[in-house]
């Protein structure tokens, strides 16, 4: 019998659930929530391998299933809050109403259990819910107090800082301006705010040492390209762009199910015996 058969079925059912699938429709800083989730899972795997050196050691010391489920579900409220037209953001609810997150996660897990006729071990359920409700760390009301939750928090923060930056650049904006689009029209074209547009133009002007957008636009018309920012910012934009293209090309569900961490899961550590 395959040791992770039920675990894979549970994860697949989670990815197929409409509440997770609809996360594809929601973006943060120009990056789809599902793309961010996949990024966090990749970062976590690299981090786990670096810390624990081998799969066996990591599997002995960590609840890997809870980590995977916790990451997949950690931004679930970004969908439910917007879908229900709530007057509170994901960040605010993590800080002010963690009970909303706890209830939402618990209901989701019970729905999947019922669908598959399985039961999570209570310790695993608690691990998953804690990971979800504590992933904002000091920016949330509940702090991560397990190894699993701390790892997820760190990976989430790294992804948000380095790989969740709208990949629109000054070159995209200036080309749109050449075409005669207004800032509002450009914002709509690239699914961003006018604040992002101002930031990208400011970075390009700083690199070229010009003061006005008109000077920047004239430079673009002559050279067909402007610097998009300093080296650090440019690398972040390129990394985010590659991440977005990778998920768009291969699909979120397919990429998640190919992750090596799934091979480490053991049903006997996750589910109650029927």
PDB file of C-alpha atoms in Angstrom:
ATOM      1  CA  UNK A   1       0.000   0.000   0.000  1.00  0.00           C
ATOM      2  CA  UNK A   2       1.274   3.509  -0.840  1.00  0.00           C
ATOM      3  CA  UNK A   3       2.183   5.232   2.438  1.00  0.00           C
ATOM      4  CA  UNK A   4       0.877   8.659   1.367  1.00  0.00           C
ATOM      5  CA  UNK A   5      -2.192   7.604  -0.647  1.00  0.00           C
ATOM      6  CA  UNK A   6      -4.812   9.246   1.598  1.00  0.00           C
ATOM      7  CA  UNK A   7      -2.645  12.310   2.165  1.00  0.00           C
ATOM      8  CA  UNK A   8      -2.389  12.866  -1.582  1.00  0.00           C
ATOM      9  CA  UNK A   9      -6.143  12.384  -1.961  1.00  0.00           C
ATOM     10  CA  UNK A  10      -6.727  14.956   0.796  1.00  0.00           C
ATOM     11  CA  UNK A  11      -4.381  17.487  -0.813  1.00  0.00           C
ATOM     12  CA  UNK A  12      -5.892  16.883  -4.260  1.00  0.00           C
ATOM     13  CA  UNK A  13      -9.408  17.366  -2.884  1.00  0.00           C
ATOM     14  CA  UNK A  14      -8.216  20.571  -1.215  1.00  0.00           C
ATOM     15  CA  UNK A  15      -6.781  21.892  -4.477  1.00  0.00           C
ATOM     16  CA  UNK A  16      -9.982  20.935  -6.325  1.00  0.00           C
ATOM     17  CA  UNK A  17     -12.241  22.658  -3.805  1.00  0.00           C
ATOM     18  CA  UNK A  18     -13.909  25.772  -5.221  1.00  0.00           C
ATOM     19  CA  UNK A  19     -12.687  27.863  -2.266  1.00  0.00           C
ATOM     20  CA  UNK A  20      -9.080  27.169  -3.232  1.00  0.00           C
ATOM     21  CA  UNK A  21      -9.629  27.205  -6.988  1.00  0.00           C
ATOM     22  CA  UNK A  22     -11.208  30.655  -6.768  1.00  0.00           C
ATOM     23  CA  UNK A  23      -8.020  32.022  -5.186  1.00  0.00           C
ATOM     24  CA  UNK A  24      -6.821  32.115  -8.803  1.00  0.00           C
ATOM     25  CA  UNK A  25      -9.183  35.069  -9.250  1.00  0.00           C
ATOM     26  CA  UNK A  26      -7.594  37.175  -6.510  1.00  0.00           C
ATOM     27  CA  UNK A  27      -4.298  39.040  -6.688  1.00  0.00           C
ATOM     28  CA  UNK A  28      -2.041  40.876  -4.276  1.00  0.00           C
ATOM     29  CA  UNK A  29       0.456  43.370  -5.706  1.00  0.00           C
ATOM     30  CA  UNK A  30      -0.182  41.925  -9.167  1.00  0.00           C
ATOM     31  CA  UNK A  31       0.566  38.346  -8.092  1.00  0.00           C
ATOM     32  CA  UNK A  32      -2.209  35.753  -7.895  1.00  0.00           C
ATOM     33  CA  UNK A  33      -2.783  34.282  -4.448  1.00  0.00           C
ATOM     34  CA  UNK A  34      -2.228  30.772  -5.840  1.00  0.00           C
ATOM     35  CA  UNK A  35       1.131  31.842  -7.309  1.00  0.00           C
ATOM     36  CA  UNK A  36       2.162  33.160  -3.905  1.00  0.00           C
ATOM     37  CA  UNK A  37       1.062  29.881  -2.257  1.00  0.00           C
ATOM     38  CA  UNK A  38       3.201  27.838  -4.639  1.00  0.00           C
ATOM     39  CA  UNK A  39       6.139  30.155  -4.020  1.00  0.00           C
ATOM     40  CA  UNK A  40       5.830  29.732  -0.239  1.00  0.00           C
ATOM     41  CA  UNK A  41       5.799  25.936  -0.631  1.00  0.00           C
ATOM     42  CA  UNK A  42       8.969  26.056  -2.736  1.00  0.00           C
ATOM     43  CA  UNK A  43      10.731  28.367  -0.283  1.00  0.00           C
ATOM     44  CA  UNK A  44       9.712  26.105   2.601  1.00  0.00           C
ATOM     45  CA  UNK A  45      11.062  22.974   0.954  1.00  0.00           C
ATOM     46  CA  UNK A  46      14.432  24.640   0.338  1.00  0.00           C
ATOM     47  CA  UNK A  47      14.462  25.883   3.923  1.00  0.00           C
ATOM     48  CA  UNK A  48      13.578  22.480   5.364  1.00  0.00           C
ATOM     49  CA  UNK A  49      16.279  20.729   3.331  1.00  0.00           C
ATOM     50  CA  UNK A  50      18.822  23.348   4.412  1.00  0.00           C
ATOM     51  CA  UNK A  51      17.968  22.986   8.106  1.00  0.00           C
ATOM     52  CA  UNK A  52      17.379  19.241   8.395  1.00  0.00           C
ATOM     53  CA  UNK A  53      19.815  18.092   5.673  1.00  0.00           C
ATOM     54  CA  UNK A  54      17.782  15.036   4.637  1.00  0.00           C
ATOM     55  CA  UNK A  55      14.172  13.959   4.198  1.00  0.00           C
ATOM     56  CA  UNK A  56      14.262  11.359   6.965  1.00  0.00           C
ATOM     57  CA  UNK A  57      15.393  13.845   9.584  1.00  0.00           C
ATOM     58  CA  UNK A  58      12.821  16.431   8.514  1.00  0.00           C
ATOM     59  CA  UNK A  59      10.029  13.844   8.540  1.00  0.00           C
ATOM     60  CA  UNK A  60      10.919  12.775  12.084  1.00  0.00           C
ATOM     61  CA  UNK A  61      10.921  16.297  13.500  1.00  0.00           C
ATOM     62  CA  UNK A  62       8.218  18.091  11.516  1.00  0.00           C
ATOM     63  CA  UNK A  63       4.545  17.610  10.697  1.00  0.00           C
ATOM     64  CA  UNK A  64       5.049  18.004   6.943  1.00  0.00           C
ATOM     65  CA  UNK A  65       1.405  17.398   6.045  1.00  0.00           C
ATOM     66  CA  UNK A  66       0.283  20.247   8.304  1.00  0.00           C
ATOM     67  CA  UNK A  67       2.859  22.503   6.695  1.00  0.00           C
ATOM     68  CA  UNK A  68       1.553  21.750   3.199  1.00  0.00           C
ATOM     69  CA  UNK A  69      -2.126  22.133   4.148  1.00  0.00           C
ATOM     70  CA  UNK A  70      -1.395  25.196   6.254  1.00  0.00           C
ATOM     71  CA  UNK A  71       0.300  26.935   3.344  1.00  0.00           C
ATOM     72  CA  UNK A  72      -2.435  26.042   0.848  1.00  0.00           C
ATOM     73  CA  UNK A  73      -5.075  27.442   3.228  1.00  0.00           C
ATOM     74  CA  UNK A  74      -3.161  30.337   4.815  1.00  0.00           C
ATOM     75  CA  UNK A  75      -4.640  33.053   2.560  1.00  0.00           C
ATOM     76  CA  UNK A  76      -8.106  31.535   2.149  1.00  0.00           C
ATOM     77  CA  UNK A  77      -9.753  34.592   3.703  1.00  0.00           C
ATOM     78  CA  UNK A  78      -8.453  36.783   0.868  1.00  0.00           C
ATOM     79  CA  UNK A  79     -11.172  35.122  -1.187  1.00  0.00           C
ATOM     80  CA  UNK A  80     -13.958  34.840   1.363  1.00  0.00           C
ATOM     81  CA  UNK A  81     -13.660  38.421   2.652  1.00  0.00           C
ATOM     82  CA  UNK A  82     -13.778  39.938  -0.826  1.00  0.00           C
ATOM     83  CA  UNK A  83     -16.428  37.522  -2.078  1.00  0.00           C
ATOM     84  CA  UNK A  84     -18.668  38.408   0.880  1.00  0.00           C
ATOM     85  CA  UNK A  85     -17.935  42.150   0.500  1.00  0.00           C
ATOM     86  CA  UNK A  86     -16.601  42.354   4.055  1.00  0.00           C
ATOM     87  CA  UNK A  87     -15.375  45.781   5.170  1.00  0.00           C
ATOM     88  CA  UNK A  88     -12.174  44.344   6.607  1.00  0.00           C
ATOM     89  CA  UNK A  89      -8.989  43.155   4.894  1.00  0.00           C
ATOM     90  CA  UNK A  90      -7.106  39.888   5.320  1.00  0.00           C
ATOM     91  CA  UNK A  91      -4.359  41.699   7.265  1.00  0.00           C
ATOM     92  CA  UNK A  92      -6.866  43.405   9.560  1.00  0.00           C
ATOM     93  CA  UNK A  93      -8.783  40.221  10.305  1.00  0.00           C
ATOM     94  CA  UNK A  94      -5.544  38.404  11.161  1.00  0.00           C
ATOM     95  CA  UNK A  95      -4.885  41.129  13.716  1.00  0.00           C
ATOM     96  CA  UNK A  96      -8.389  41.824  15.021  1.00  0.00           C
ATOM     97  CA  UNK A  97     -10.541  38.734  14.456  1.00  0.00           C
ATOM     98  CA  UNK A  98      -8.434  35.552  14.344  1.00  0.00           C
ATOM     99  CA  UNK A  99     -11.521  33.562  15.344  1.00  0.00           C
ATOM    100  CA  UNK A 100     -12.821  34.141  11.775  1.00  0.00           C
ATOM    101  CA  UNK A 101      -9.679  32.481  10.393  1.00  0.00           C
ATOM    102  CA  UNK A 102      -9.882  29.607  12.866  1.00  0.00           C
ATOM    103  CA  UNK A 103     -13.527  28.882  12.053  1.00  0.00           C
ATOM    104  CA  UNK A 104     -13.006  29.136   8.299  1.00  0.00           C
ATOM    105  CA  UNK A 105     -10.050  26.727   8.373  1.00  0.00           C
ATOM    106  CA  UNK A 106     -11.786  24.248  10.662  1.00  0.00           C
ATOM    107  CA  UNK A 107     -14.917  24.183   8.475  1.00  0.00           C
ATOM    108  CA  UNK A 108     -12.791  23.644   5.360  1.00  0.00           C
ATOM    109  CA  UNK A 109     -10.898  20.701   6.895  1.00  0.00           C
ATOM    110  CA  UNK A 110     -14.115  19.066   8.109  1.00  0.00           C
ATOM    111  CA  UNK A 111     -15.656  19.444   4.650  1.00  0.00           C
ATOM    112  CA  UNK A 112     -12.749  17.582   3.046  1.00  0.00           C
ATOM    113  CA  UNK A 113     -12.788  14.914   5.760  1.00  0.00           C
ATOM    114  CA  UNK A 114     -16.489  14.312   5.169  1.00  0.00           C
ATOM    115  CA  UNK A 115     -16.020  14.219   1.412  1.00  0.00           C
ATOM    116  CA  UNK A 116     -13.283  11.578   1.659  1.00  0.00           C
ATOM    117  CA  UNK A 117     -14.677   9.771   4.726  1.00  0.00           C
ATOM    118  CA  UNK A 118     -11.449  10.186   6.694  1.00  0.00           C
ATOM    119  CA  UNK A 119     -10.509  11.814   9.996  1.00  0.00           C
ATOM    120  CA  UNK A 120      -7.438  13.882  10.734  1.00  0.00           C
ATOM    121  CA  UNK A 121      -5.594  13.229  13.961  1.00  0.00           C
ATOM    122  CA  UNK A 122      -6.576  16.006  16.372  1.00  0.00           C
ATOM    123  CA  UNK A 123      -2.960  17.088  16.745  1.00  0.00           C
ATOM    124  CA  UNK A 124      -2.649  17.466  12.961  1.00  0.00           C
ATOM    125  CA  UNK A 125      -5.869  19.508  12.801  1.00  0.00           C
ATOM    126  CA  UNK A 126      -4.569  21.824  15.531  1.00  0.00           C
ATOM    127  CA  UNK A 127      -1.212  22.200  13.759  1.00  0.00           C
ATOM    128  CA  UNK A 128      -2.881  23.210  10.480  1.00  0.00           C
ATOM    129  CA  UNK A 129      -5.198  25.738  12.108  1.00  0.00           C
ATOM    130  CA  UNK A 130      -2.358  27.234  14.155  1.00  0.00           C
ATOM    131  CA  UNK A 131      -0.175  27.600  11.060  1.00  0.00           C
ATOM    132  CA  UNK A 132      -2.972  29.447   9.254  1.00  0.00           C
ATOM    133  CA  UNK A 133      -3.972  31.754  12.106  1.00  0.00           C
ATOM    134  CA  UNK A 134      -0.381  32.656  13.080  1.00  0.00           C
ATOM    135  CA  UNK A 135       1.290  33.097   9.683  1.00  0.00           C
ATOM    136  CA  UNK A 136       1.481  36.909   9.986  1.00  0.00           C
ATOM    137  CA  UNK A 137       3.697  36.658  13.054  1.00  0.00           C
ATOM    138  CA  UNK A 138       4.061  39.989  14.880  1.00  0.00           C
ATOM    139  CA  UNK A 139       1.610  41.544  12.391  1.00  0.00           C
ATOM    140  CA  UNK A 140      -1.149  39.214  13.618  1.00  0.00           C
ATOM    141  CA  UNK A 141      -2.843  38.582  16.949  1.00  0.00           C
ATOM    142  CA  UNK A 142      -1.735  34.939  17.246  1.00  0.00           C
ATOM    143  CA  UNK A 143       2.016  34.285  17.224  1.00  0.00           C
ATOM    144  CA  UNK A 144       3.591  31.129  15.718  1.00  0.00           C
ATOM    145  CA  UNK A 145       4.615  28.870  18.606  1.00  0.00           C
ATOM    146  CA  UNK A 146       5.527  25.640  16.793  1.00  0.00           C
ATOM    147  CA  UNK A 147       8.445  24.836  14.504  1.00  0.00           C
ATOM    148  CA  UNK A 148       6.029  24.291  11.641  1.00  0.00           C
ATOM    149  CA  UNK A 149       4.257  27.622  12.145  1.00  0.00           C
ATOM    150  CA  UNK A 150       7.521  29.553  12.465  1.00  0.00           C
ATOM    151  CA  UNK A 151       8.821  28.031   9.237  1.00  0.00           C
ATOM    152  CA  UNK A 152       5.645  28.950   7.370  1.00  0.00           C
ATOM    153  CA  UNK A 153       5.695  32.499   8.753  1.00  0.00           C
ATOM    154  CA  UNK A 154       9.311  33.003   7.642  1.00  0.00           C
ATOM    155  CA  UNK A 155       8.655  31.575   4.167  1.00  0.00           C
ATOM    156  CA  UNK A 156       5.511  33.683   3.777  1.00  0.00           C
ATOM    157  CA  UNK A 157       7.373  36.860   4.754  1.00  0.00           C
ATOM    158  CA  UNK A 158      10.221  36.057   2.350  1.00  0.00           C
ATOM    159  CA  UNK A 159       7.805  35.461  -0.524  1.00  0.00           C
ATOM    160  CA  UNK A 160       5.878  38.655   0.238  1.00  0.00           C
ATOM    161  CA  UNK A 161       9.064  40.727   0.400  1.00  0.00           C
ATOM    162  CA  UNK A 162      10.932  39.351  -2.596  1.00  0.00           C
ATOM    163  CA  UNK A 163       8.433  37.624  -4.903  1.00  0.00           C
ATOM    164  CA  UNK A 164       5.208  39.542  -4.534  1.00  0.00           C
ATOM    165  CA  UNK A 165       6.024  42.701  -6.395  1.00  0.00           C
ATOM    166  CA  UNK A 166       3.929  43.725  -9.367  1.00  0.00           C
ATOM    167  CA  UNK A 167       6.180  42.911 -12.357  1.00  0.00           C
ATOM    168  CA  UNK A 168       5.025  45.987 -14.294  1.00  0.00           C
ATOM    169  CA  UNK A 169       8.046  48.170 -15.134  1.00  0.00           C
ATOM    170  CA  UNK A 170       8.636  51.745 -16.276  1.00  0.00           C
ATOM    171  CA  UNK A 171       9.075  50.403 -19.812  1.00  0.00           C
ATOM    172  CA  UNK A 172       5.537  48.928 -19.793  1.00  0.00           C
ATOM    173  CA  UNK A 173       4.157  52.203 -18.507  1.00  0.00           C
ATOM    174  CA  UNK A 174       6.061  54.441 -20.907  1.00  0.00           C
ATOM    175  CA  UNK A 175       5.069  52.319 -23.918  1.00  0.00           C
ATOM    176  CA  UNK A 176       1.444  52.668 -22.839  1.00  0.00           C
ATOM    177  CA  UNK A 177       1.915  56.420 -22.520  1.00  0.00           C
ATOM    178  CA  UNK A 178       3.333  56.526 -26.050  1.00  0.00           C
ATOM    179  CA  UNK A 179       0.129  54.766 -27.162  1.00  0.00           C
ATOM    180  CA  UNK A 180      -1.833  57.607 -25.578  1.00  0.00           C
ATOM    181  CA  UNK A 181      -3.205  55.842 -22.500  1.00  0.00           C
ATOM    182  CA  UNK A 182      -3.914  57.759 -19.306  1.00  0.00           C
ATOM    183  CA  UNK A 183      -2.605  56.587 -15.931  1.00  0.00           C
ATOM    184  CA  UNK A 184      -6.026  55.193 -15.029  1.00  0.00           C
ATOM    185  CA  UNK A 185      -6.126  53.259 -18.302  1.00  0.00           C
ATOM    186  CA  UNK A 186      -2.587  51.974 -17.728  1.00  0.00           C
ATOM    187  CA  UNK A 187      -3.544  50.881 -14.206  1.00  0.00           C
ATOM    188  CA  UNK A 188      -6.489  48.957 -15.652  1.00  0.00           C
ATOM    189  CA  UNK A 189      -4.330  47.389 -18.378  1.00  0.00           C
ATOM    190  CA  UNK A 190      -1.796  46.036 -15.901  1.00  0.00           C
ATOM    191  CA  UNK A 191      -4.159  45.441 -12.964  1.00  0.00           C
ATOM    192  CA  UNK A 192      -2.260  47.782 -10.677  1.00  0.00           C
ATOM    193  CA  UNK A 193      -2.785  51.054  -8.822  1.00  0.00           C
ATOM    194  CA  UNK A 194      -1.653  54.512  -9.914  1.00  0.00           C
ATOM    195  CA  UNK A 195       0.628  54.327  -6.877  1.00  0.00           C
ATOM    196  CA  UNK A 196       2.542  51.480  -8.549  1.00  0.00           C
ATOM    197  CA  UNK A 197       2.814  53.564 -11.731  1.00  0.00           C
ATOM    198  CA  UNK A 198       4.257  56.504  -9.806  1.00  0.00           C
ATOM    199  CA  UNK A 199       6.728  54.228  -8.028  1.00  0.00           C
ATOM    200  CA  UNK A 200       8.023  52.636 -11.261  1.00  0.00           C
ATOM    201  CA  UNK A 201       8.465  56.018 -12.974  1.00  0.00           C
ATOM    202  CA  UNK A 202      10.183  57.418  -9.893  1.00  0.00           C
ATOM    203  CA  UNK A 203      12.695  54.556  -9.837  1.00  0.00           C
ATOM    204  CA  UNK A 204      13.499  55.004 -13.545  1.00  0.00           C
ATOM    205  CA  UNK A 205      13.926  58.769 -13.154  1.00  0.00           C
ATOM    206  CA  UNK A 206      16.268  58.245 -10.206  1.00  0.00           C
ATOM    207  CA  UNK A 207      18.458  55.825 -12.172  1.00  0.00           C
ATOM    208  CA  UNK A 208      18.656  58.196 -15.149  1.00  0.00           C
ATOM    209  CA  UNK A 209      18.965  61.278 -12.916  1.00  0.00           C
ATOM    210  CA  UNK A 210      16.141  63.121 -14.672  1.00  0.00           C
ATOM    211  CA  UNK A 211      13.524  65.139 -12.811  1.00  0.00           C
ATOM    212  CA  UNK A 212      10.344  64.973 -14.850  1.00  0.00           C
ATOM    213  CA  UNK A 213       8.184  62.294 -16.416  1.00  0.00           C
ATOM    214  CA  UNK A 214       8.323  64.238 -19.684  1.00  0.00           C
ATOM    215  CA  UNK A 215      12.140  63.921 -19.738  1.00  0.00           C
ATOM    216  CA  UNK A 216      11.817  60.217 -18.968  1.00  0.00           C
ATOM    217  CA  UNK A 217       9.283  59.755 -21.757  1.00  0.00           C
ATOM    218  CA  UNK A 218      11.533  61.542 -24.262  1.00  0.00           C
ATOM    219  CA  UNK A 219      14.438  59.292 -23.257  1.00  0.00           C
ATOM    220  CA  UNK A 220      12.232  56.229 -23.779  1.00  0.00           C
ATOM    221  CA  UNK A 221      11.111  57.446 -27.211  1.00  0.00           C
ATOM    222  CA  UNK A 222      14.754  57.795 -28.280  1.00  0.00           C
ATOM    223  CA  UNK A 223      16.235  54.680 -26.660  1.00  0.00           C
ATOM    224  CA  UNK A 224      13.133  52.410 -26.518  1.00  0.00           C
ATOM    225  CA  UNK A 225      14.169  51.329 -23.024  1.00  0.00           C
ATOM    226  CA  UNK A 226      14.875  52.809 -19.603  1.00  0.00           C
ATOM    227  CA  UNK A 227      16.431  51.284 -16.460  1.00  0.00           C
ATOM    228  CA  UNK A 228      13.660  49.941 -14.235  1.00  0.00           C
ATOM    229  CA  UNK A 229      15.423  50.512 -10.913  1.00  0.00           C
ATOM    230  CA  UNK A 230      18.497  49.521  -8.925  1.00  0.00           C
ATOM    231  CA  UNK A 231      19.972  46.014  -9.124  1.00  0.00           C
ATOM    232  CA  UNK A 232      18.092  44.690  -6.092  1.00  0.00           C
ATOM    233  CA  UNK A 233      14.719  45.906  -7.354  1.00  0.00           C
ATOM    234  CA  UNK A 234      15.399  44.690 -10.897  1.00  0.00           C
ATOM    235  CA  UNK A 235      16.212  41.192  -9.631  1.00  0.00           C
ATOM    236  CA  UNK A 236      13.002  41.114  -7.580  1.00  0.00           C
ATOM    237  CA  UNK A 237      10.942  42.082 -10.621  1.00  0.00           C
ATOM    238  CA  UNK A 238      12.593  39.401 -12.768  1.00  0.00           C
ATOM    239  CA  UNK A 239      12.171  36.708 -10.097  1.00  0.00           C
ATOM    240  CA  UNK A 240       8.496  37.569  -9.693  1.00  0.00           C
ATOM    241  CA  UNK A 241       8.002  37.589 -13.462  1.00  0.00           C
ATOM    242  CA  UNK A 242       9.565  34.126 -13.808  1.00  0.00           C
ATOM    243  CA  UNK A 243       7.427  32.787 -10.967  1.00  0.00           C
ATOM    244  CA  UNK A 244       4.227  34.112 -12.542  1.00  0.00           C
ATOM    245  CA  UNK A 245       5.096  32.651 -15.965  1.00  0.00           C
ATOM    246  CA  UNK A 246       5.972  29.272 -14.441  1.00  0.00           C
ATOM    247  CA  UNK A 247       2.621  28.940 -12.670  1.00  0.00           C
ATOM    248  CA  UNK A 248       0.693  30.234 -15.689  1.00  0.00           C
ATOM    249  CA  UNK A 249       2.449  27.742 -17.971  1.00  0.00           C
ATOM    250  CA  UNK A 250       2.182  24.598 -15.840  1.00  0.00           C
ATOM    251  CA  UNK A 251      -0.815  25.293 -13.585  1.00  0.00           C
ATOM    252  CA  UNK A 252      -1.001  25.716  -9.824  1.00  0.00           C
ATOM    253  CA  UNK A 253      -2.472  22.306  -8.994  1.00  0.00           C
ATOM    254  CA  UNK A 254      -0.052  20.379 -11.189  1.00  0.00           C
ATOM    255  CA  UNK A 255       2.977  22.170  -9.732  1.00  0.00           C
ATOM    256  CA  UNK A 256       1.882  21.605  -6.142  1.00  0.00           C
ATOM    257  CA  UNK A 257       1.282  17.895  -6.701  1.00  0.00           C
ATOM    258  CA  UNK A 258       4.808  17.562  -8.129  1.00  0.00           C
ATOM    259  CA  UNK A 259       6.498  18.985  -5.019  1.00  0.00           C
ATOM    260  CA  UNK A 260       8.999  16.583  -3.449  1.00  0.00           C
ATOM    261  CA  UNK A 261       7.701  17.274   0.054  1.00  0.00           C
ATOM    262  CA  UNK A 262       4.569  15.254  -0.778  1.00  0.00           C
ATOM    263  CA  UNK A 263       6.649  12.110  -1.177  1.00  0.00           C
ATOM    264  CA  UNK A 264       7.604  12.347   2.508  1.00  0.00           C
ATOM    265  CA  UNK A 265       4.053  12.201   3.866  1.00  0.00           C
ATOM    266  CA  UNK A 266       2.841   9.170   5.808  1.00  0.00           C
ATOM    267  CA  UNK A 267      -0.868   8.470   6.250  1.00  0.00           C
ATOM    268  CA  UNK A 268      -0.287   6.772   9.613  1.00  0.00           C
ATOM    269  CA  UNK A 269       0.981  10.072  11.050  1.00  0.00           C
ATOM    270  CA  UNK A 270      -1.937  12.095   9.695  1.00  0.00           C
ATOM    271  CA  UNK A 271      -5.209  10.151   9.884  1.00  0.00           C
ATOM    272  CA  UNK A 272      -7.111   8.113  12.414  1.00  0.00           C
ATOM    273  CA  UNK A 273      -7.620   4.460  11.599  1.00  0.00           C
ATOM    274  CA  UNK A 274     -11.202   3.666  10.559  1.00  0.00           C
TER     275      UNK A 274
END
